[in-house]
Each structure stands twice: as C-alpha cells, then as structure tokens.
Amino acid sequence: MASKGSDSLIDAANEYFDALVKSRFNELIQVDAYTYQLGQLIEPYSTERCDTGNYPILSITKDEGIVFQNEKFKKRIASLDVTGYKIVPHGKLVQGIHIDERNFAVQDITDIGIVSPAYKVYTINADIVEPKIIEYYLRSDPAHSYICSKFRGSIKRRESITQDDLLKMPVTVPSKTIQSNIVCFMNQVDKSKLIFQQMVSRYDELVKSRFIEMFDQYFDSNEIILAELCISIDSGKSFNCGDSRSGDEPAILKLGALLDGVYNSDENKMMDPSLFRKELEVKAGDVLFSRKNTYELVGTAAYVWDTPPNLMLPDLIFRINLKNTINPIYFVNLINHPQFRKRITSLAHGAAASMPNISKKELLNLRIPLPPIELQNQFADFVKQVDKSKSEILDGLKKLRIRSS
C-alpha cells in the first residue's frame, strides 16, 4: 500500500534494537571474563548425510540466521536430489558458504534439518558458552575483522579461511551468569521487535480494510481511462552503471526500488554524472510504476514521500504525472490492490522466459475507478495519520527500552 513503508520503519526499529543489544553485549562481555580459542568452544560435528529422509532444507541469511529455504526464496531452490546434504540437529552451529557475510547461526528452528554439503557444522561446548552468545560473537565486528585478516584468495566471494585458522580465533567469554544476563536481554529485545512488527502489520491491514470500505462500491463503475487523468508519463533511461552509491552522487534507480509498492531510494546504481538528466530526477510526490518485471511484480506502483537528490528514473520505470482530479495516494493503493491487479497484469506482454512489459499506450488506456475527490483525499489523510501512528509507536518503544535498560 502507499505508505512511507512499513519495511523501512521495521528496519529502523531493528537497527535501534540491534544497537541496544550491541551496547549491552560490549558492556558485559568483559565482566568476569576469560579468553578462549574458538576451538575450545566449538568442534567440528561429524554430520550424517541425508539419504531418503524428508527433512526441511535450511539456509543461512545475513540478517535472520537459519531460515527454512522455501520461506527465504518462496520456493525450493535445492535440487530434488538432496542425497549428500548434511543433517543438522537442533542446537548445532552452522557456518555458511560466504563467511565474509558473517554467515554463522545456531540451528534453533526445527528438530532436524538439512543444509548444503558446502556448509560446515559444529557442536557447541554448552558447559562454557551459551549458543546464542557464540552465534552473536561470530557475527560481531571483532570476529569479522579476525576472519578477514586470515582470508586466502584474491577473488571476492571466493575468499576463505582455513578451519585451523578459524578455530584459533580468540574469543572473550564472561561467566555463565553474565552470559545468561546477556541472553535474557537479547530475548527481551527480540520480543520487542516482534511486538513492533505485529503492530505495524495491524496498521497495514487497517489501511487495506479502509480502502475496501471506502471504495469497493466504485469498482467497475464511474471509470475513466488513465489518459484523461494524467498530464504525461515520463520514461527513464538505461545506462551501464556501477555499484550502489554511498553519498549523493548521481545514480539511477534499480527495479527493486519499487518492491512491494514501497519506494526504496537505496536501490540504485552509480552512473556517469555527465549522463544525468535533471528532468528525469525523482522528486517527492512522484508516482512511479514498474513497466517491466515478472508477472507477479509488473505494474507495481509506489508513491515517493521523500527522496534524496540526484536519483534518476531508469528505463524500466515510468513516472505518471497525474492531474489534480485524482489523488496520487488513492491511485497507488488502487494499482497495488489485489482486486485490481488482474487488470494490470492483463496489460503485460512478453515471452514466458522474459520479463513482461506494459507499454505506455496500454497503460494510458487502463480504466480507473474514480470516486469523488473528497473521498480520495479523506483516504490519503487516513494513510498519513496511520504512518504518523506507526512512527509514534517506534518512538514509544525507544523510550520504554531506554528506561528499562
């Protein structure tokens, strides 16, 4: 829906809560502590290999640790033949392939799962260290610095560290009492994250419900083609670009900038400054539309609440310049609404193996239900109030956590 982005708000909350955990961890890790080599805290686990057992396939993510593969990728990406995959019981430490991305996690989501043969599995010495403590340490900056200092190989993402070097890593571990204190704090923060996510989700559902409540009666009635509701549609440009920018230098948006109907300015690629077109710069108040994508995502729209400077439209994204007879927030919520999506996808054409495309001509002929502008404006005001409420929840949680820390 057209809001300032629940995902970005949740990211901001997670960033704040993660900073709290990091501060508490660093504060207590030196209390009543002893330095071990990592090999004293974990040891390689002699894993059994999967034969015919029907076990869930697990993956490691940078931010979420161990996850079910079908949830991460929305499908099963492993080959149907999982013979040779490693069986990982609950409580084992797993090391992923890309160790430079801090891919360590404790398997704590299922009794038994299986992982790629390229993953490494360890048993944790729970008499000395809590599993959650060693997982957190191996994802920390000191551990990452140590690992990077021992890398072998010159090709990015093929760098590696020998198991011998890894197990020689110095690890500072406090007493079990202090560890329990840290784990308890981590668990409290995890609960706070979940509460916030649930509350934001309820607000998002409220927006969807209000949209149907206000506009369902106008679907399939009082329809006007988009050509009569917009001034123009701007097309972007395509250039050979580099990595994401780090400042405000000229860059071009990536298609991922409109994922889930929320504008994300971080999805960009640096470009030659001499090719930057000022008239195609993204501005607050813009309505953006993905003209080319997968059938599930093509035709997604996003409202730009705010944006940093020097970001340019790519050729895969239209900017729809609407007249004042239609509210842009209403329009974006309509375009992204499940009841309207069939109309959008019916405009898309392209081979099954390629990304389908919606032409400007087809888009201009799209029939748009047009409720009274007063109702549209009321809905837009409601969305703005919901966004304000979500931000106030985060501010309240911050104050609550500060007083309890």
Tab-separated table of C-alpha atoms in Angstrom:
chain	number	residue	atom	x	y	z
A	1	MET	CA	0.000	0.000	0.000
A	2	ALA	CA	1.065	3.626	-0.453
A	3	SER	CA	2.614	4.439	2.885
A	4	LYS	CA	6.041	5.582	3.875
A	5	GLY	CA	6.989	1.933	4.013
A	6	SER	CA	6.425	-0.462	6.879
A	7	ASP	CA	9.550	-2.379	5.891
A	8	SER	CA	11.745	0.714	6.239
A	9	LEU	CA	10.126	1.530	9.587
A	10	ILE	CA	10.718	-2.022	10.798
A	11	ASP	CA	14.312	-1.776	9.562
A	12	ALA	CA	14.749	1.414	11.585
A	13	ALA	CA	13.316	-0.307	14.660
A	14	ASN	CA	15.569	-3.332	14.190
A	15	GLU	CA	18.584	-1.076	13.764
A	16	TYR	CA	17.762	0.664	17.040
A	17	PHE	CA	17.163	-2.568	18.950
A	18	ASP	CA	20.296	-4.169	17.486
A	19	ALA	CA	22.296	-1.174	18.710
A	20	LEU	CA	20.890	-1.773	22.208
A	21	VAL	CA	21.986	-5.409	22.103
A	22	LYS	CA	25.439	-4.467	20.829
A	23	SER	CA	25.859	-1.917	23.606
A	24	ARG	CA	24.780	-4.357	26.316
A	25	PHE	CA	26.902	-7.160	24.843
A	26	ASN	CA	30.033	-4.977	24.718
A	27	GLU	CA	29.333	-3.700	28.219
A	28	LEU	CA	29.063	-7.155	29.806
A	29	ILE	CA	31.331	-9.328	27.660
A	30	GLN	CA	34.428	-8.278	29.624
A	31	VAL	CA	32.840	-8.841	33.064
A	32	ASP	CA	34.314	-11.840	34.898
A	33	ALA	CA	35.657	-12.990	31.544
A	34	TYR	CA	38.217	-15.446	30.224
A	35	THR	CA	39.736	-15.638	26.738
A	36	TYR	CA	39.499	-18.937	24.897
A	37	GLN	CA	40.414	-20.126	21.452
A	38	LEU	CA	37.298	-20.767	19.399
A	39	GLY	CA	38.322	-24.423	19.121
A	40	GLN	CA	37.739	-24.763	22.871
A	41	LEU	CA	34.155	-23.574	22.452
A	42	ILE	CA	33.118	-25.417	19.287
A	43	GLU	CA	34.296	-28.533	17.491
A	44	PRO	CA	33.530	-29.953	14.042
A	45	TYR	CA	30.438	-32.139	14.082
A	46	SER	CA	30.540	-35.460	12.235
A	47	THR	CA	27.352	-34.952	10.319
A	48	GLU	CA	25.292	-37.736	8.870
A	49	ARG	CA	24.377	-37.391	5.223
A	50	CYS	CA	20.804	-37.202	4.021
A	51	ASP	CA	19.592	-40.338	2.287
A	52	THR	CA	15.850	-40.647	1.843
A	53	GLY	CA	14.628	-38.746	4.918
A	54	ASN	CA	12.129	-35.966	4.262
A	55	TYR	CA	13.816	-33.169	6.188
A	56	PRO	CA	13.290	-29.418	5.763
A	57	ILE	CA	16.057	-27.679	3.796
A	58	LEU	CA	17.714	-24.838	5.708
A	59	SER	CA	19.674	-21.779	4.580
A	60	ILE	CA	21.571	-19.003	6.340
A	61	THR	CA	20.760	-15.332	5.828
A	62	LYS	CA	22.852	-12.363	6.820
A	63	ASP	CA	20.118	-10.780	8.930
A	64	GLU	CA	17.884	-13.633	10.089
A	65	GLY	CA	20.276	-16.509	10.695
A	66	ILE	CA	18.925	-20.003	9.978
A	67	VAL	CA	15.694	-19.989	7.921
A	68	PHE	CA	13.656	-22.541	6.007
A	69	GLN	CA	14.807	-22.357	2.399
A	70	ASN	CA	11.287	-22.357	0.955
A	71	GLU	CA	10.423	-19.300	3.093
A	72	LYS	CA	13.571	-17.416	2.111
A	73	PHE	CA	13.179	-17.933	-1.628
A	74	LYS	CA	9.373	-18.536	-1.747
A	75	LYS	CA	10.236	-21.869	-3.361
A	76	ARG	CA	12.576	-24.813	-3.049
A	77	ILE	CA	15.787	-23.975	-4.906
A	78	ALA	CA	17.795	-27.036	-3.958
A	79	SER	CA	17.845	-29.853	-6.471
A	80	LEU	CA	15.256	-32.553	-5.940
A	81	ASP	CA	18.087	-34.935	-5.142
A	82	VAL	CA	19.334	-33.897	-1.696
A	83	THR	CA	21.406	-37.004	-1.189
A	84	GLY	CA	24.627	-35.870	0.427
A	85	TYR	CA	23.089	-32.896	2.191
A	86	LYS	CA	24.204	-32.600	5.807
A	87	ILE	CA	21.775	-33.447	8.602
A	88	VAL	CA	21.794	-30.743	11.290
A	89	PRO	CA	20.141	-31.457	14.660
A	90	HIS	CA	18.727	-28.666	16.790
A	91	GLY	CA	21.378	-26.672	18.683
A	92	LYS	CA	24.271	-27.144	16.243
A	93	LEU	CA	26.250	-24.168	14.938
A	94	VAL	CA	26.214	-23.810	11.141
A	95	GLN	CA	28.776	-21.939	9.030
A	96	GLY	CA	27.539	-20.790	5.630
A	97	ILE	CA	29.400	-20.511	2.358
A	98	HIS	CA	30.029	-16.754	2.282
A	99	ILE	CA	31.890	-16.322	5.547
A	100	ASP	CA	32.631	-12.685	4.638
A	101	GLU	CA	28.896	-12.050	5.180
A	102	ARG	CA	29.040	-13.286	8.802
A	103	ASN	CA	27.167	-16.458	7.902
A	104	PHE	CA	27.148	-18.196	11.276
A	105	ALA	CA	23.964	-19.276	13.030
A	106	VAL	CA	22.647	-21.770	15.554
A	107	GLN	CA	20.054	-24.171	14.145
A	108	ASP	CA	17.174	-23.459	16.517
A	109	ILE	CA	14.099	-23.607	14.268
A	110	THR	CA	13.480	-27.355	13.843
A	111	ASP	CA	14.397	-30.656	15.477
A	112	ILE	CA	16.316	-31.826	12.400
A	113	GLY	CA	17.035	-30.060	9.111
A	114	ILE	CA	19.446	-30.432	6.219
A	115	VAL	CA	21.924	-27.993	4.712
A	116	SER	CA	24.120	-27.796	1.646
A	117	PRO	CA	27.190	-30.049	1.657
A	118	ALA	CA	29.238	-26.828	1.380
A	119	TYR	CA	28.111	-25.710	4.850
A	120	LYS	CA	30.135	-26.617	7.940
A	121	VAL	CA	28.557	-27.796	11.174
A	122	TYR	CA	29.886	-27.571	14.727
A	123	THR	CA	28.969	-28.788	18.194
A	124	ILE	CA	28.939	-26.056	20.856
A	125	ASN	CA	30.554	-26.635	24.251
A	126	ALA	CA	27.486	-25.536	26.213
A	127	ASP	CA	29.304	-26.050	29.526
A	128	ILE	CA	31.382	-22.948	28.725
A	129	VAL	CA	29.336	-20.829	26.346
A	130	GLU	CA	25.659	-20.221	25.609
A	131	PRO	CA	24.797	-20.992	21.948
A	132	LYS	CA	23.281	-17.545	21.445
A	133	ILE	CA	26.454	-15.895	22.785
A	134	ILE	CA	28.827	-17.703	20.419
A	135	GLU	CA	26.484	-17.073	17.467
A	136	TYR	CA	26.380	-13.363	18.273
A	137	TYR	CA	30.159	-13.179	18.749
A	138	LEU	CA	30.881	-14.860	15.414
A	139	ARG	CA	28.686	-12.253	13.714
A	140	SER	CA	30.348	-9.378	15.585
A	141	ASP	CA	32.862	-6.846	14.272
A	142	PRO	CA	35.877	-8.311	16.177
A	143	ALA	CA	35.211	-11.798	14.776
A	144	HIS	CA	34.665	-10.418	11.275
A	145	SER	CA	37.945	-8.475	11.460
A	146	TYR	CA	39.825	-11.575	12.570
A	147	ILE	CA	38.309	-13.707	9.796
A	148	CYS	CA	39.100	-11.104	7.120
A	149	SER	CA	42.700	-10.900	8.330
A	150	LYS	CA	43.090	-14.636	7.668
A	151	PHE	CA	41.437	-14.730	4.246
A	152	ARG	CA	43.123	-16.637	1.459
A	153	GLY	CA	42.243	-15.981	-2.155
A	154	SER	CA	42.070	-12.853	-4.256
A	155	ILE	CA	38.631	-13.175	-5.870
A	156	LYS	CA	35.777	-11.564	-3.956
A	157	ARG	CA	33.256	-14.073	-2.569
A	158	ARG	CA	35.816	-16.862	-3.065
A	159	GLU	CA	37.923	-15.752	-0.164
A	160	SER	CA	38.251	-18.417	2.504
A	161	ILE	CA	39.762	-19.142	5.885
A	162	THR	CA	41.155	-22.491	6.913
A	163	GLN	CA	39.336	-24.304	9.653
A	164	ASP	CA	42.559	-24.345	11.650
A	165	ASP	CA	42.832	-20.536	11.485
A	166	LEU	CA	39.155	-20.155	12.334
A	167	LEU	CA	39.393	-22.337	15.432
A	168	LYS	CA	42.401	-20.335	16.668
A	169	MET	CA	40.299	-17.175	16.891
A	170	PRO	CA	40.493	-15.622	20.376
A	171	VAL	CA	37.060	-15.325	21.988
A	172	THR	CA	36.345	-13.484	25.230
A	173	VAL	CA	33.648	-15.238	27.245
A	174	PRO	CA	32.191	-13.970	30.539
A	175	SER	CA	30.847	-16.182	33.317
A	176	LYS	CA	27.720	-18.245	32.680
A	177	THR	CA	25.776	-15.905	34.974
A	178	ILE	CA	26.732	-12.886	32.878
A	179	GLN	CA	26.026	-14.830	29.679
A	180	SER	CA	22.531	-15.633	30.975
A	181	ASN	CA	22.026	-11.939	31.677
A	182	ILE	CA	23.018	-11.070	28.095
A	183	VAL	CA	20.813	-13.800	26.591
A	184	CYS	CA	17.864	-12.635	28.696
A	185	PHE	CA	18.353	-9.099	27.380
A	186	MET	CA	18.579	-10.405	23.800
A	187	ASN	CA	15.328	-12.315	24.254
A	188	GLN	CA	13.593	-9.215	25.612
A	189	VAL	CA	14.738	-7.230	22.585
A	190	ASP	CA	13.541	-9.991	20.232
A	191	LYS	CA	10.103	-9.784	21.866
A	192	SER	CA	10.087	-6.007	21.415
A	193	LYS	CA	10.929	-6.434	17.722
A	194	LEU	CA	8.094	-8.924	17.276
A	195	ILE	CA	5.584	-6.692	19.089
A	196	PHE	CA	6.509	-3.767	16.874
A	197	GLN	CA	6.262	-5.842	13.682
A	198	GLN	CA	2.833	-7.141	14.717
A	199	MET	CA	1.552	-3.653	15.489
A	200	VAL	CA	2.810	-2.290	12.169
A	201	SER	CA	1.190	-5.219	10.370
A	202	ARG	CA	-2.142	-4.440	12.026
A	203	TYR	CA	-1.934	-0.839	10.862
A	204	ASP	CA	-1.210	-2.014	7.306
A	205	GLU	CA	-4.247	-4.276	7.402
A	206	LEU	CA	-6.283	-1.342	8.684
A	207	VAL	CA	-5.303	0.694	5.606
A	208	LYS	CA	-6.308	-2.149	3.285
A	209	SER	CA	-9.631	-2.558	5.072
A	210	ARG	CA	-10.363	1.158	4.946
A	211	PHE	CA	-9.622	1.223	1.209
A	212	ILE	CA	-12.205	-1.501	0.539
A	213	GLU	CA	-14.698	0.065	2.928
A	214	MET	CA	-14.465	3.438	1.169
A	215	PHE	CA	-14.082	2.420	-2.465
A	216	ASP	CA	-15.440	-1.079	-3.075
A	217	GLN	CA	-18.727	0.352	-4.364
A	218	TYR	CA	-16.855	2.303	-7.040
A	219	PHE	CA	-15.086	-0.696	-8.566
A	220	ASP	CA	-16.418	-1.337	-12.087
A	221	SER	CA	-18.309	1.947	-12.080
A	222	ASN	CA	-17.598	5.571	-12.951
A	223	GLU	CA	-14.423	4.518	-14.724
A	224	ILE	CA	-12.188	6.872	-16.699
A	225	ILE	CA	-9.176	5.929	-18.798
A	226	LEU	CA	-5.838	6.972	-17.343
A	227	ALA	CA	-5.121	9.204	-20.351
A	228	GLU	CA	-7.827	11.571	-19.061
A	229	LEU	CA	-6.397	11.571	-15.543
A	230	CYS	CA	-2.738	12.225	-16.202
A	231	ILE	CA	-0.767	15.058	-17.754
A	232	SER	CA	2.014	12.840	-19.075
A	233	ILE	CA	4.041	9.702	-18.492
A	234	ASP	CA	7.809	10.069	-18.299
A	235	SER	CA	10.135	7.290	-19.448
A	236	GLY	CA	13.580	6.845	-17.925
A	237	LYS	CA	16.897	5.906	-19.476
A	238	SER	CA	19.213	2.912	-19.366
A	239	PHE	CA	22.985	3.173	-18.894
A	240	ASN	CA	25.867	0.929	-17.910
A	241	CYS	CA	26.125	1.545	-14.183
A	242	GLY	CA	28.200	0.511	-11.184
A	243	ASP	CA	27.531	-0.336	-7.550
A	244	SER	CA	25.142	1.461	-5.219
A	245	ARG	CA	26.233	4.968	-4.344
A	246	SER	CA	27.494	5.903	-0.890
A	247	GLY	CA	26.600	9.603	-0.946
A	248	ASP	CA	24.517	11.941	-3.091
A	249	GLU	CA	26.434	11.457	-6.336
A	250	PRO	CA	24.288	10.919	-9.460
A	251	ALA	CA	22.750	7.439	-9.649
A	252	ILE	CA	19.930	5.635	-11.398
A	253	LEU	CA	17.200	3.639	-9.658
A	254	LYS	CA	17.101	-0.144	-9.834
A	255	LEU	CA	13.859	-2.016	-10.416
A	256	GLY	CA	13.957	-3.124	-6.777
A	257	ALA	CA	13.249	0.480	-5.756
A	258	LEU	CA	9.511	-0.266	-6.112
A	259	LEU	CA	9.427	-3.667	-4.445
A	260	ASP	CA	6.127	-4.363	-2.617
A	261	GLY	CA	4.763	-0.973	-3.681
A	262	VAL	CA	7.114	0.996	-1.438
A	263	TYR	CA	9.721	3.414	-2.767
A	264	ASN	CA	13.243	2.495	-1.626
A	265	SER	CA	15.858	5.047	-2.674
A	266	ASP	CA	18.699	2.767	-1.520
A	267	GLU	CA	18.060	0.564	-4.559
A	268	ASN	CA	20.255	2.474	-7.007
A	269	LYS	CA	23.390	2.227	-9.175
A	270	MET	CA	26.058	4.861	-9.680
A	271	MET	CA	26.199	6.369	-13.160
A	272	ASP	CA	28.344	8.663	-15.270
A	273	PRO	CA	27.463	12.173	-13.941
A	274	SER	CA	27.605	13.610	-17.458
A	275	LEU	CA	24.634	11.419	-18.451
A	276	PHE	CA	22.382	12.572	-15.607
A	277	ARG	CA	19.130	14.097	-16.868
A	278	LYS	CA	17.730	16.648	-14.405
A	279	GLU	CA	14.233	16.406	-15.889
A	280	LEU	CA	14.220	12.680	-15.002
A	281	GLU	CA	15.292	13.194	-11.382
A	282	VAL	CA	12.949	11.535	-8.861
A	283	LYS	CA	11.103	14.055	-6.680
A	284	ALA	CA	8.903	13.898	-3.593
A	285	GLY	CA	5.295	13.458	-4.707
A	286	ASP	CA	6.150	11.368	-7.775
A	287	VAL	CA	4.076	8.328	-8.719
A	288	LEU	CA	6.356	5.590	-10.065
A	289	PHE	CA	5.239	2.494	-11.986
A	290	SER	CA	7.285	-0.588	-12.923
A	291	ARG	CA	6.566	-1.134	-16.594
A	292	LYS	CA	8.663	-4.314	-16.823
A	293	ASN	CA	9.155	-7.086	-14.283
A	294	THR	CA	7.974	-10.618	-13.525
A	295	TYR	CA	4.244	-11.280	-13.948
A	296	GLU	CA	3.882	-11.126	-10.156
A	297	LEU	CA	5.535	-7.695	-9.889
A	298	VAL	CA	4.987	-5.946	-13.221
A	299	GLY	CA	2.796	-2.861	-12.847
A	300	THR	CA	3.643	-2.261	-9.196
A	301	ALA	CA	3.291	1.409	-8.240
A	302	ALA	CA	4.872	3.460	-5.447
A	303	TYR	CA	4.370	6.964	-4.089
A	304	VAL	CA	7.533	8.944	-3.317
A	305	TRP	CA	7.021	10.512	0.090
A	306	ASP	CA	10.567	11.808	0.193
A	307	THR	CA	13.830	11.085	-1.588
A	308	PRO	CA	17.479	12.108	-1.565
A	309	PRO	CA	18.718	14.167	-4.532
A	310	ASN	CA	20.324	13.038	-7.788
A	311	LEU	CA	18.395	9.825	-8.381
A	312	MET	CA	17.230	9.306	-11.959
A	313	LEU	CA	14.448	7.201	-13.491
A	314	PRO	CA	15.590	4.011	-15.255
A	315	ASP	CA	14.053	2.810	-18.479
A	316	LEU	CA	12.062	0.117	-16.626
A	317	ILE	CA	10.116	2.623	-14.503
A	318	PHE	CA	7.501	5.141	-15.631
A	319	ARG	CA	6.681	8.353	-13.781
A	320	ILE	CA	2.945	9.071	-14.032
A	321	ASN	CA	2.173	12.783	-13.737
A	322	LEU	CA	-1.427	12.890	-12.526
A	323	LYS	CA	-3.939	15.698	-12.793
A	324	ASN	CA	-5.491	17.125	-9.632
A	325	THR	CA	-8.712	15.237	-10.351
A	326	ILE	CA	-7.207	12.087	-8.797
A	327	ASN	CA	-5.299	11.750	-5.523
A	328	PRO	CA	-1.909	10.063	-6.061
A	329	ILE	CA	-2.125	8.109	-2.792
A	330	TYR	CA	-5.529	6.735	-3.769
A	331	PHE	CA	-4.177	5.926	-7.237
A	332	VAL	CA	-1.149	3.980	-5.959
A	333	ASN	CA	-3.251	1.996	-3.480
A	334	LEU	CA	-5.680	1.159	-6.270
A	335	ILE	CA	-2.939	-0.015	-8.633
A	336	ASN	CA	-1.428	-2.274	-5.962
A	337	HIS	CA	-4.708	-3.621	-4.593
A	338	PRO	CA	-5.242	-7.385	-5.129
A	339	GLN	CA	-8.729	-6.776	-6.571
A	340	PHE	CA	-7.262	-4.510	-9.262
A	341	ARG	CA	-4.089	-6.446	-10.048
A	342	LYS	CA	-5.735	-8.617	-12.718
A	343	ARG	CA	-6.376	-5.535	-14.812
A	344	ILE	CA	-2.746	-4.504	-14.512
A	345	THR	CA	-1.265	-7.878	-15.388
A	346	SER	CA	-3.620	-8.228	-18.359
A	347	LEU	CA	-1.781	-5.276	-19.924
A	348	ALA	CA	1.577	-7.055	-19.763
A	349	HIS	CA	3.000	-8.848	-22.788
A	350	GLY	CA	6.153	-10.855	-23.303
A	351	ALA	CA	7.519	-14.343	-23.688
A	352	ALA	CA	7.265	-16.632	-20.678
A	353	ALA	CA	11.037	-16.776	-20.413
A	354	SER	CA	11.400	-12.998	-20.338
A	355	MET	CA	10.054	-10.202	-18.171
A	356	PRO	CA	6.669	-8.998	-19.473
A	357	ASN	CA	6.300	-5.351	-20.414
A	358	ILE	CA	3.479	-2.804	-20.198
A	359	SER	CA	3.593	-0.208	-22.950
A	360	LYS	CA	2.758	3.440	-22.388
A	361	LYS	CA	-0.124	3.158	-24.866
A	362	GLU	CA	-1.689	0.231	-22.997
A	363	LEU	CA	-1.244	1.952	-19.650
A	364	LEU	CA	-2.948	5.137	-20.870
A	365	ASN	CA	-5.994	3.046	-21.844
A	366	LEU	CA	-6.280	1.493	-18.379
A	367	ARG	CA	-9.725	2.172	-16.931
A	368	ILE	CA	-9.562	3.728	-13.458
A	369	PRO	CA	-12.490	3.786	-10.977
A	370	LEU	CA	-12.868	7.417	-9.927
A	371	PRO	CA	-14.643	8.045	-6.606
A	372	PRO	CA	-15.353	11.636	-5.542
A	373	ILE	CA	-12.092	13.505	-4.960
A	374	GLU	CA	-13.255	14.359	-1.425
A	375	LEU	CA	-13.303	10.643	-0.563
A	376	GLN	CA	-9.899	10.113	-2.151
A	377	ASN	CA	-8.455	12.962	-0.081
A	378	GLN	CA	-10.030	11.573	3.094
A	379	PHE	CA	-8.345	8.232	2.425
A	380	ALA	CA	-4.980	9.935	1.781
A	381	ASP	CA	-5.291	11.804	5.098
A	382	PHE	CA	-6.066	8.492	6.810
A	383	VAL	CA	-2.926	6.876	5.335
A	384	LYS	CA	-0.819	9.817	6.542
A	385	GLN	CA	-2.277	9.510	10.046
A	386	VAL	CA	-1.551	5.774	10.100
A	387	ASP	CA	2.064	6.448	9.129
A	388	LYS	CA	2.327	9.006	11.916
A	389	SER	CA	0.902	6.495	14.396
A	390	LYS	CA	3.404	3.827	13.334
A	391	SER	CA	6.280	6.260	13.872
A	392	GLU	CA	4.896	7.206	17.290
A	393	ILE	CA	4.844	3.530	18.294
A	394	LEU	CA	8.544	3.264	17.460
A	395	ASP	CA	9.295	6.420	19.459
A	396	GLY	CA	7.359	4.996	22.406
A	397	LEU	CA	9.183	1.673	22.262
A	398	LYS	CA	12.523	3.505	22.223
A	399	LYS	CA	11.611	5.421	25.374
A	400	LEU	CA	10.382	2.237	27.038
A	401	ARG	CA	13.600	0.373	26.208
A	402	ILE	CA	15.769	3.244	27.434
A	403	ARG	CA	14.035	3.294	30.811
A	404	SER	CA	14.304	-0.487	31.190
A	405	SER	CA	17.972	-0.702	30.159
